[in-house]
mmCIF file of C-alpha atoms and ligand atoms in Angstrom:
data_model
loop_
_atom_site.group_PDB
_atom_site.id
_atom_site.type_symbol
_atom_site.label_atom_id
_atom_site.label_comp_id
_atom_site.label_asym_id
_atom_site.label_seq_id
_atom_site.Cartn_x
_atom_site.Cartn_y
_atom_site.Cartn_z
ATOM 1 C CA MET A 1 -127.605 7.791 16.975
ATOM 2 C CA SER A 2 -126.313 9.012 13.600
ATOM 3 C CA ASP A 3 -128.222 8.443 10.382
ATOM 4 C CA VAL A 4 -127.083 5.619 8.128
ATOM 5 C CA ILE A 5 -129.659 6.433 5.443
ATOM 6 C CA GLU A 6 -131.316 9.806 4.996
ATOM 7 C CA PHE A 7 -133.590 10.230 1.988
ATOM 8 C CA THR A 8 -135.352 13.549 1.467
ATOM 9 C CA ASP A 9 -138.106 13.781 -1.129
ATOM 10 C CA VAL A 10 -136.472 11.085 -3.272
ATOM 11 C CA THR A 11 -138.101 10.626 -6.673
ATOM 12 C CA LEU A 12 -136.921 8.212 -9.339
ATOM 13 C CA VAL A 13 -138.307 8.353 -12.855
ATOM 14 C CA ARG A 14 -137.663 5.683 -15.506
ATOM 15 C CA ALA A 15 -139.295 5.544 -18.929
ATOM 16 C CA GLY A 16 -141.747 8.251 -17.858
ATOM 17 C CA HIS A 17 -142.859 6.309 -14.730
ATOM 18 C CA ARG A 18 -142.362 7.495 -11.174
ATOM 19 C CA LEU A 19 -140.905 4.383 -9.544
ATOM 20 C CA LEU A 20 -140.430 6.386 -6.350
ATOM 21 C CA ASP A 21 -142.382 9.531 -5.635
ATOM 22 C CA GLY A 22 -141.182 11.932 -2.946
ATOM 23 C CA VAL A 23 -139.893 9.365 -0.462
ATOM 24 C CA SER A 24 -138.492 10.786 2.779
ATOM 25 C CA TRP A 25 -137.072 8.146 5.095
ATOM 26 C CA SER A 26 -134.209 7.811 7.521
ATOM 27 C CA VAL A 27 -132.491 4.886 9.170
ATOM 28 C CA ALA A 28 -130.408 5.510 12.293
ATOM 29 C CA ASP A 29 -127.451 3.460 13.427
ATOM 30 C CA GLY A 30 -128.646 0.385 15.334
ATOM 31 C CA GLN A 31 -132.084 0.280 13.714
ATOM 32 C CA ARG A 32 -133.410 -2.780 11.826
ATOM 33 C CA TRP A 33 -136.028 -1.964 9.185
ATOM 34 C CA VAL A 34 -138.421 -4.017 7.108
ATOM 35 C CA ILE A 35 -139.715 -2.550 3.844
ATOM 36 C CA LEU A 36 -143.082 -4.040 3.012
ATOM 37 C CA GLY A 37 -145.339 -3.506 0.026
ATOM 38 C CA PRO A 38 -147.078 -5.176 -2.920
ATOM 39 C CA ASN A 39 -145.417 -6.116 -6.211
ATOM 40 C CA GLY A 40 -144.151 -3.061 -8.057
ATOM 41 C CA ALA A 41 -144.359 -0.766 -5.016
ATOM 42 C CA GLY A 42 -140.740 0.341 -5.459
ATOM 43 C CA LYS A 43 -139.105 -1.684 -2.671
ATOM 44 C CA THR A 44 -136.183 -2.977 -4.726
ATOM 45 C CA THR A 45 -135.702 0.441 -6.324
ATOM 46 C CA LEU A 46 -135.438 2.051 -2.886
ATOM 47 C CA LEU A 47 -132.944 -0.589 -1.758
ATOM 48 C CA GLN A 48 -130.886 -0.104 -4.929
ATOM 49 C CA ILE A 49 -130.566 3.611 -4.146
ATOM 50 C CA ALA A 50 -129.490 2.770 -0.577
ATOM 51 C CA ALA A 51 -126.925 0.387 -2.133
ATOM 52 C CA THR A 52 -125.666 3.300 -4.313
ATOM 53 C CA ASN A 53 -126.506 1.341 -7.469
ATOM 54 C CA MET A 54 -129.105 3.932 -8.559
ATOM 55 C CA HIS A 55 -129.314 7.695 -8.095
ATOM 56 C CA PRO A 56 -132.524 9.648 -7.492
ATOM 57 C CA THR A 57 -133.892 11.723 -10.365
ATOM 58 C CA SER A 58 -134.621 14.418 -7.787
ATOM 59 C CA GLY A 59 -134.395 14.778 -4.045
ATOM 60 C CA ARG A 60 -131.461 14.004 -1.788
ATOM 61 C CA ALA A 61 -130.124 10.564 -0.818
ATOM 62 C CA VAL A 62 -127.471 10.472 1.894
ATOM 63 C CA VAL A 63 -125.946 7.069 2.672
ATOM 64 C CA LEU A 64 -123.432 6.659 5.516
ATOM 65 C CA GLY A 65 -123.069 10.426 5.649
ATOM 66 C CA GLU A 66 -122.283 10.821 1.930
ATOM 67 C CA THR A 67 -124.626 12.435 -0.585
ATOM 68 C CA LEU A 68 -125.178 10.363 -3.733
ATOM 69 C CA GLY A 69 -123.994 12.325 -6.734
ATOM 70 C CA ALA A 70 -121.245 13.996 -4.685
ATOM 71 C CA VAL A 71 -119.264 10.924 -3.616
ATOM 72 C CA ASP A 72 -117.206 8.194 -5.255
ATOM 73 C CA VAL A 73 -119.631 5.271 -4.853
ATOM 74 C CA PHE A 74 -116.754 2.787 -5.191
ATOM 75 C CA GLU A 75 -115.439 4.017 -1.842
ATOM 76 C CA LEU A 76 -118.854 3.695 -0.244
ATOM 77 C CA ARG A 77 -119.844 0.254 -1.556
ATOM 78 C CA PRO A 78 -117.443 -1.832 0.575
ATOM 79 C CA LEU A 79 -119.270 -0.400 3.601
ATOM 80 C CA ILE A 80 -122.597 -1.737 2.343
ATOM 81 C CA GLY A 81 -123.535 -5.429 2.284
ATOM 82 C CA LEU A 82 -126.257 -6.345 -0.217
ATOM 83 C CA THR A 83 -128.126 -9.496 -1.161
ATOM 84 C CA SER A 84 -130.533 -9.449 -4.091
ATOM 85 C CA ALA A 85 -131.819 -11.766 -6.797
ATOM 86 C CA ALA A 86 -129.996 -9.707 -9.451
ATOM 87 C CA LEU A 87 -126.695 -10.089 -7.604
ATOM 88 C CA ALA A 88 -127.255 -13.829 -7.066
ATOM 89 C CA GLU A 89 -127.707 -14.307 -10.820
ATOM 90 C CA ARG A 90 -124.234 -12.902 -11.384
ATOM 91 C CA ILE A 91 -122.519 -15.429 -9.099
ATOM 92 C CA PRO A 92 -120.809 -18.026 -11.311
ATOM 93 C CA ALA A 93 -122.350 -21.489 -10.797
ATOM 94 C CA ARG A 94 -118.848 -23.039 -10.635
ATOM 95 C CA GLU A 95 -117.635 -20.710 -7.875
ATOM 96 C CA ARG A 96 -116.686 -22.400 -4.596
ATOM 97 C CA VAL A 97 -118.903 -21.250 -1.721
ATOM 98 C CA LEU A 98 -115.813 -20.156 0.235
ATOM 99 C CA ASP A 99 -114.884 -17.910 -2.699
ATOM 100 C CA VAL A 100 -118.431 -16.555 -3.071
ATOM 101 C CA VAL A 101 -117.918 -15.208 0.446
ATOM 102 C CA ARG A 102 -114.198 -14.330 0.307
ATOM 103 C CA THR A 103 -114.329 -12.386 -2.962
ATOM 104 C CA ALA A 104 -116.566 -9.798 -1.260
ATOM 105 C CA ALA A 105 -113.422 -8.634 0.571
ATOM 106 C CA TYR A 106 -112.284 -7.322 -2.826
ATOM 107 C CA GLY A 107 -115.745 -6.295 -4.011
ATOM 108 C CA VAL A 108 -115.594 -8.762 -6.918
ATOM 109 C CA LEU A 109 -117.749 -11.668 -8.056
ATOM 110 C CA GLY A 110 -115.776 -14.670 -9.266
ATOM 111 C CA ARG A 111 -112.179 -15.461 -8.377
ATOM 112 C CA TRP A 112 -109.497 -13.843 -10.445
ATOM 113 C CA ARG A 113 -105.940 -13.340 -9.227
ATOM 114 C CA GLU A 114 -106.540 -11.871 -5.832
ATOM 115 C CA SER A 115 -104.767 -13.461 -2.881
ATOM 116 C CA TYR A 116 -106.249 -13.824 0.564
ATOM 117 C CA GLU A 117 -104.784 -13.290 3.995
ATOM 118 C CA ASP A 118 -105.431 -15.720 6.844
ATOM 119 C CA VAL A 119 -107.659 -13.083 8.383
ATOM 120 C CA ASP A 120 -109.912 -13.121 5.279
ATOM 121 C CA ASP A 121 -110.132 -16.903 5.408
ATOM 122 C CA SER A 122 -110.966 -17.013 9.076
ATOM 123 C CA ARG A 123 -113.657 -14.325 8.663
ATOM 124 C CA ALA A 124 -115.189 -16.226 5.715
ATOM 125 C CA TYR A 125 -115.251 -19.500 7.697
ATOM 126 C CA GLN A 126 -116.643 -17.678 10.733
ATOM 127 C CA LEU A 127 -119.493 -16.292 8.604
ATOM 128 C CA LEU A 128 -120.221 -19.664 6.987
ATOM 129 C CA ASP A 129 -120.430 -20.989 10.531
ATOM 130 C CA ARG A 130 -122.766 -18.189 11.601
ATOM 131 C CA LEU A 131 -125.018 -18.849 8.611
ATOM 132 C CA GLU A 132 -124.915 -22.563 9.510
ATOM 133 C CA ILE A 133 -123.303 -23.753 6.266
ATOM 134 C CA PRO A 134 -119.646 -24.465 7.245
ATOM 135 C CA HIS A 135 -119.945 -27.926 5.618
ATOM 136 C CA LEU A 136 -120.630 -26.300 2.232
ATOM 137 C CA ALA A 137 -117.396 -24.253 1.994
ATOM 138 C CA GLU A 138 -115.921 -26.435 -0.774
ATOM 139 C CA ARG A 139 -119.147 -26.977 -2.737
ATOM 140 C CA THR A 140 -119.852 -24.976 -5.887
ATOM 141 C CA PHE A 141 -122.578 -22.329 -5.717
ATOM 142 C CA GLY A 142 -124.524 -23.952 -8.556
ATOM 143 C CA THR A 143 -124.995 -27.177 -6.573
ATOM 144 C CA LEU A 144 -126.605 -25.482 -3.557
ATOM 145 C CA SER A 145 -130.301 -25.537 -2.715
ATOM 146 C CA GLU A 146 -132.143 -22.205 -2.820
ATOM 147 C CA GLY A 147 -132.004 -21.897 0.977
ATOM 148 C CA GLU A 148 -128.281 -22.673 1.050
ATOM 149 C CA ARG A 149 -127.673 -20.078 -1.687
ATOM 150 C CA LYS A 150 -129.495 -17.440 0.330
ATOM 151 C CA ARG A 151 -127.307 -18.241 3.334
ATOM 152 C CA ALA A 152 -124.109 -18.053 1.252
ATOM 153 C CA GLN A 153 -125.207 -14.656 -0.095
ATOM 154 C CA ILE A 154 -125.842 -13.277 3.386
ATOM 155 C CA ALA A 155 -122.407 -14.505 4.494
ATOM 156 C CA ARG A 156 -120.948 -12.740 1.440
ATOM 157 C CA ALA A 157 -122.841 -9.532 2.243
ATOM 158 C CA MET A 158 -121.344 -9.527 5.757
ATOM 159 C CA MET A 159 -117.777 -10.339 4.659
ATOM 160 C CA SER A 160 -116.535 -6.748 4.451
ATOM 161 C CA ASP A 161 -117.883 -5.991 7.947
ATOM 162 C CA PRO A 162 -120.352 -3.479 6.481
ATOM 163 C CA GLU A 163 -121.956 -0.565 8.304
ATOM 164 C CA LEU A 164 -125.211 -1.186 6.463
ATOM 165 C CA LEU A 165 -126.723 -4.550 5.529
ATOM 166 C CA LEU A 166 -129.421 -4.622 2.809
ATOM 167 C CA LEU A 167 -131.322 -7.880 2.283
ATOM 168 C CA ASP A 168 -133.758 -7.943 -0.639
ATOM 169 C CA GLU A 169 -136.285 -10.739 -0.057
ATOM 170 C CA PRO A 170 -133.852 -13.031 1.793
ATOM 171 C CA THR A 171 -136.480 -15.759 2.287
ATOM 172 C CA ALA A 172 -138.393 -15.543 -1.010
ATOM 173 C CA GLY A 173 -138.990 -18.831 -2.769
ATOM 174 C CA LEU A 174 -138.111 -21.086 0.185
ATOM 175 C CA ASP A 175 -140.248 -23.938 1.446
ATOM 176 C CA LEU A 176 -141.777 -23.653 4.931
ATOM 177 C CA GLY A 177 -138.853 -25.286 6.745
ATOM 178 C CA GLY A 178 -136.274 -23.330 4.759
ATOM 179 C CA ARG A 179 -138.128 -20.092 5.376
ATOM 180 C CA GLU A 180 -138.522 -20.652 9.109
ATOM 181 C CA THR A 181 -134.897 -21.602 9.708
ATOM 182 C CA LEU A 182 -133.601 -18.672 7.645
ATOM 183 C CA VAL A 183 -136.028 -16.222 9.308
ATOM 184 C CA ALA A 184 -134.607 -17.478 12.637
ATOM 185 C CA THR A 185 -131.004 -16.960 11.465
ATOM 186 C CA VAL A 186 -131.722 -13.443 10.155
ATOM 187 C CA GLY A 187 -133.555 -12.794 13.440
ATOM 188 C CA GLU A 188 -130.375 -13.673 15.347
ATOM 189 C CA ILE A 189 -128.380 -11.247 13.189
ATOM 190 C CA ALA A 190 -131.025 -8.528 13.647
ATOM 191 C CA SER A 191 -131.108 -9.080 17.416
ATOM 192 C CA ASP A 192 -127.318 -8.872 17.799
ATOM 193 C CA PRO A 193 -126.388 -5.340 18.930
ATOM 194 C CA SER A 194 -123.008 -5.666 17.174
ATOM 195 C CA SER A 195 -124.714 -6.165 13.775
ATOM 196 C CA PRO A 196 -124.783 -3.234 11.358
ATOM 197 C CA ALA A 197 -127.934 -1.241 10.584
ATOM 198 C CA LEU A 198 -130.185 -3.574 8.614
ATOM 199 C CA VAL A 199 -132.889 -3.082 5.972
ATOM 200 C CA LEU A 200 -134.854 -6.099 4.767
ATOM 201 C CA VAL A 201 -137.399 -6.178 1.942
ATOM 202 C CA THR A 202 -140.305 -8.608 1.894
ATOM 203 C CA HIS A 203 -143.884 -9.004 0.609
ATOM 204 C CA HIS A 204 -144.953 -11.116 3.563
ATOM 205 C CA VAL A 205 -145.381 -10.073 7.187
ATOM 206 C CA GLU A 206 -144.806 -13.744 8.145
ATOM 207 C CA GLU A 207 -141.232 -13.355 6.882
ATOM 208 C CA ILE A 208 -140.371 -10.511 9.264
ATOM 209 C CA PRO A 209 -137.747 -11.864 11.668
ATOM 210 C CA ARG A 210 -137.513 -11.118 15.372
ATOM 211 C CA GLY A 211 -135.318 -8.124 16.146
ATOM 212 C CA ILE A 212 -136.790 -5.876 13.452
ATOM 213 C CA THR A 213 -137.415 -2.488 15.070
ATOM 214 C CA HIS A 214 -138.983 -0.360 12.305
ATOM 215 C CA ALA A 215 -141.202 -0.706 9.242
ATOM 216 C CA LEU A 216 -141.630 1.258 6.019
ATOM 217 C CA LEU A 217 -144.800 0.536 4.031
ATOM 218 C CA LEU A 218 -144.617 1.426 0.333
ATOM 219 C CA ARG A 219 -147.347 1.579 -2.293
ATOM 220 C CA GLU A 220 -147.002 2.850 -5.864
ATOM 221 C CA GLY A 221 -143.675 4.503 -5.104
ATOM 222 C CA GLY A 222 -144.938 6.431 -2.092
ATOM 223 C CA VAL A 223 -144.714 5.978 1.677
ATOM 224 C CA VAL A 224 -147.943 4.734 3.297
ATOM 225 C CA ALA A 225 -146.456 4.670 6.797
ATOM 226 C CA ALA A 226 -143.038 4.524 8.450
ATOM 227 C CA GLY A 227 -141.796 4.273 12.016
ATOM 228 C CA PRO A 228 -141.406 1.864 14.936
ATOM 229 C CA ILE A 229 -142.803 -1.514 13.877
ATOM 230 C CA GLU A 230 -145.364 -1.877 16.684
ATOM 231 C CA THR A 231 -147.118 1.394 15.764
ATOM 232 C CA THR A 232 -146.598 1.146 11.997
ATOM 233 C CA LEU A 233 -147.557 -2.441 11.214
ATOM 234 C CA THR A 234 -151.224 -1.957 12.087
ATOM 235 C CA SER A 235 -154.172 -3.568 10.317
ATOM 236 C CA ASP A 236 -155.214 -0.151 8.933
ATOM 237 C CA ASN A 237 -151.779 0.710 7.547
ATOM 238 C CA VAL A 238 -151.129 -2.715 6.023
ATOM 239 C CA SER A 239 -154.642 -2.758 4.508
ATOM 240 C CA SER A 240 -153.979 0.628 2.853
ATOM 241 C CA CYS A 241 -150.588 -0.595 1.683
ATOM 242 C CA PHE A 242 -151.896 -3.769 0.002
ATOM 243 C CA GLY A 243 -155.275 -2.328 -0.995
ATOM 244 C CA LEU A 244 -157.484 -4.897 0.763
ATOM 245 C CA PRO A 245 -158.894 -5.290 4.277
ATOM 246 C CA LEU A 246 -156.407 -7.246 6.383
ATOM 247 C CA HIS A 247 -156.064 -8.213 10.010
ATOM 248 C CA ILE A 248 -152.505 -8.074 11.316
ATOM 249 C CA GLY A 249 -151.557 -10.211 14.293
ATOM 250 C CA HIS A 250 -148.412 -10.186 16.411
ATOM 251 C CA ASP A 251 -147.534 -13.176 18.519
ATOM 252 C CA ASN A 252 -144.327 -14.051 20.303
ATOM 253 C CA GLY A 253 -142.185 -11.719 18.166
ATOM 254 C CA ARG A 254 -143.614 -12.820 14.796
ATOM 255 C CA TRP A 255 -146.254 -11.221 12.578
ATOM 256 C CA ASN A 256 -149.143 -12.682 10.589
ATOM 257 C CA ALA A 257 -151.803 -11.383 8.203
ATOM 258 C CA ARG A 258 -155.195 -12.609 7.025
ATOM 259 C CA ALA A 259 -157.854 -11.080 4.802
ATOM 260 C CA ILE A 260 -161.087 -9.996 6.544
HETATM 261 N N1 LIG B 1 -135.856 0.496 -15.715
HETATM 262 C C1 LIG B 1 -137.182 0.581 -15.517
HETATM 263 N N2 LIG B 1 -137.969 1.227 -16.402
HETATM 264 C C2 LIG B 1 -139.315 1.339 -16.197
HETATM 265 N N3 LIG B 1 -139.937 0.794 -15.130
HETATM 266 C C3 LIG B 1 -139.204 0.131 -14.236
HETATM 267 C C4 LIG B 1 -137.792 -0.011 -14.367
HETATM 268 N N4 LIG B 1 -137.335 -0.718 -13.301
HETATM 269 C C5 LIG B 1 -138.419 -1.004 -12.545
HETATM 270 N N5 LIG B 1 -139.544 -0.501 -13.115
HETATM 271 C C6 LIG B 1 -140.909 -0.566 -12.576
HETATM 272 O O1 LIG B 1 -140.892 0.126 -11.345
HETATM 273 C C7 LIG B 1 -141.826 -0.435 -10.432
HETATM 274 C C8 LIG B 1 -141.150 -0.686 -9.115
HETATM 275 O O2 LIG B 1 -140.245 -1.772 -9.251
HETATM 276 P P1 LIG B 1 -139.519 -2.439 -8.019
HETATM 277 O O3 LIG B 1 -138.758 -3.620 -8.523
HETATM 278 O O4 LIG B 1 -138.753 -1.419 -7.257
HETATM 279 O O5 LIG B 1 -140.763 -2.890 -7.142
HETATM 280 P P2 LIG B 1 -140.823 -3.929 -5.964
HETATM 281 O O6 LIG B 1 -141.683 -3.320 -4.916
HETATM 282 O O7 LIG B 1 -139.472 -4.354 -5.527
HETATM 283 O O8 LIG B 1 -141.596 -5.101 -6.679
HETATM 284 P P3 LIG B 1 -141.552 -6.709 -6.454
HETATM 285 O O9 LIG B 1 -142.153 -6.909 -5.114
HETATM 286 O O10 LIG B 1 -142.427 -7.224 -7.535
HETATM 287 O O11 LIG B 1 -140.144 -7.153 -6.537
HETATM 288 C C9 LIG B 1 -142.378 -1.676 -11.130
HETATM 289 O O12 LIG B 1 -143.639 -1.349 -11.659
HETATM 290 C C10 LIG B 1 -141.382 -1.963 -12.239
HETATM 291 O O13 LIG B 1 -141.992 -2.547 -13.352
#
């Protein structure tokens, strides 16, 4: 298995604060990771480096075999699918859902003058189908519910057939039904061997889908624990990560947490 992400001693400083502090972490092809940690732990910052949107202040970040700082990131980005709240805010409310997905083939947000081949259209429809929103293809993004928007964004992230899929809090802000159905859909993607390497950020162990193989626990910019999920997501590690005594349970492929 080759490495899709290889971070060595990655530190990121902004405004005098160490957002990430000496993070070493690698993701191999075929692995599905969850990054877990409290607010402000540095999860989004780490994902933004993996997405090539930020560069480390020091240390070495290698993504898909290319070292950040020594590669044209515009060549790398089409190989990386990303969903994040910041990206969602940039999607025009009047954009058709089909175009939200299709425009990813050109790495743009919002239709301009690009023209699409039949193959682009059929891939976009196939992804809308896979995310269970084929009936929304002609709707505008601004009219979708939060859950539907999240699904459209994941379809968009997969449009360019990426080698790395980064999902920043894909189920945040959804009601119980919306969360459970989307966790199930992401679980199907994670469990599919033909899916790309996947990294998912969340605050909640209940939102970890089936199929996730590894976990990285972050606190105050540093790694608390990292490795195969069964040995990493222990009550001790998660308690240290969130700074309070917690019991972690694992039942039928899903995780739960309660304070003790
Ligand atoms: N440009 C910046 N300048 C200074 N501090 C920043 C900057 N960007 C982020 N931070 C701080 O860095 C820390 C890590 O932020 P980050 O968004 O990566 O955390 P997170 O784990 O994703 O948090 P959350 O779960 O709340 O989304 C936070 O304390 C945040 O306020």
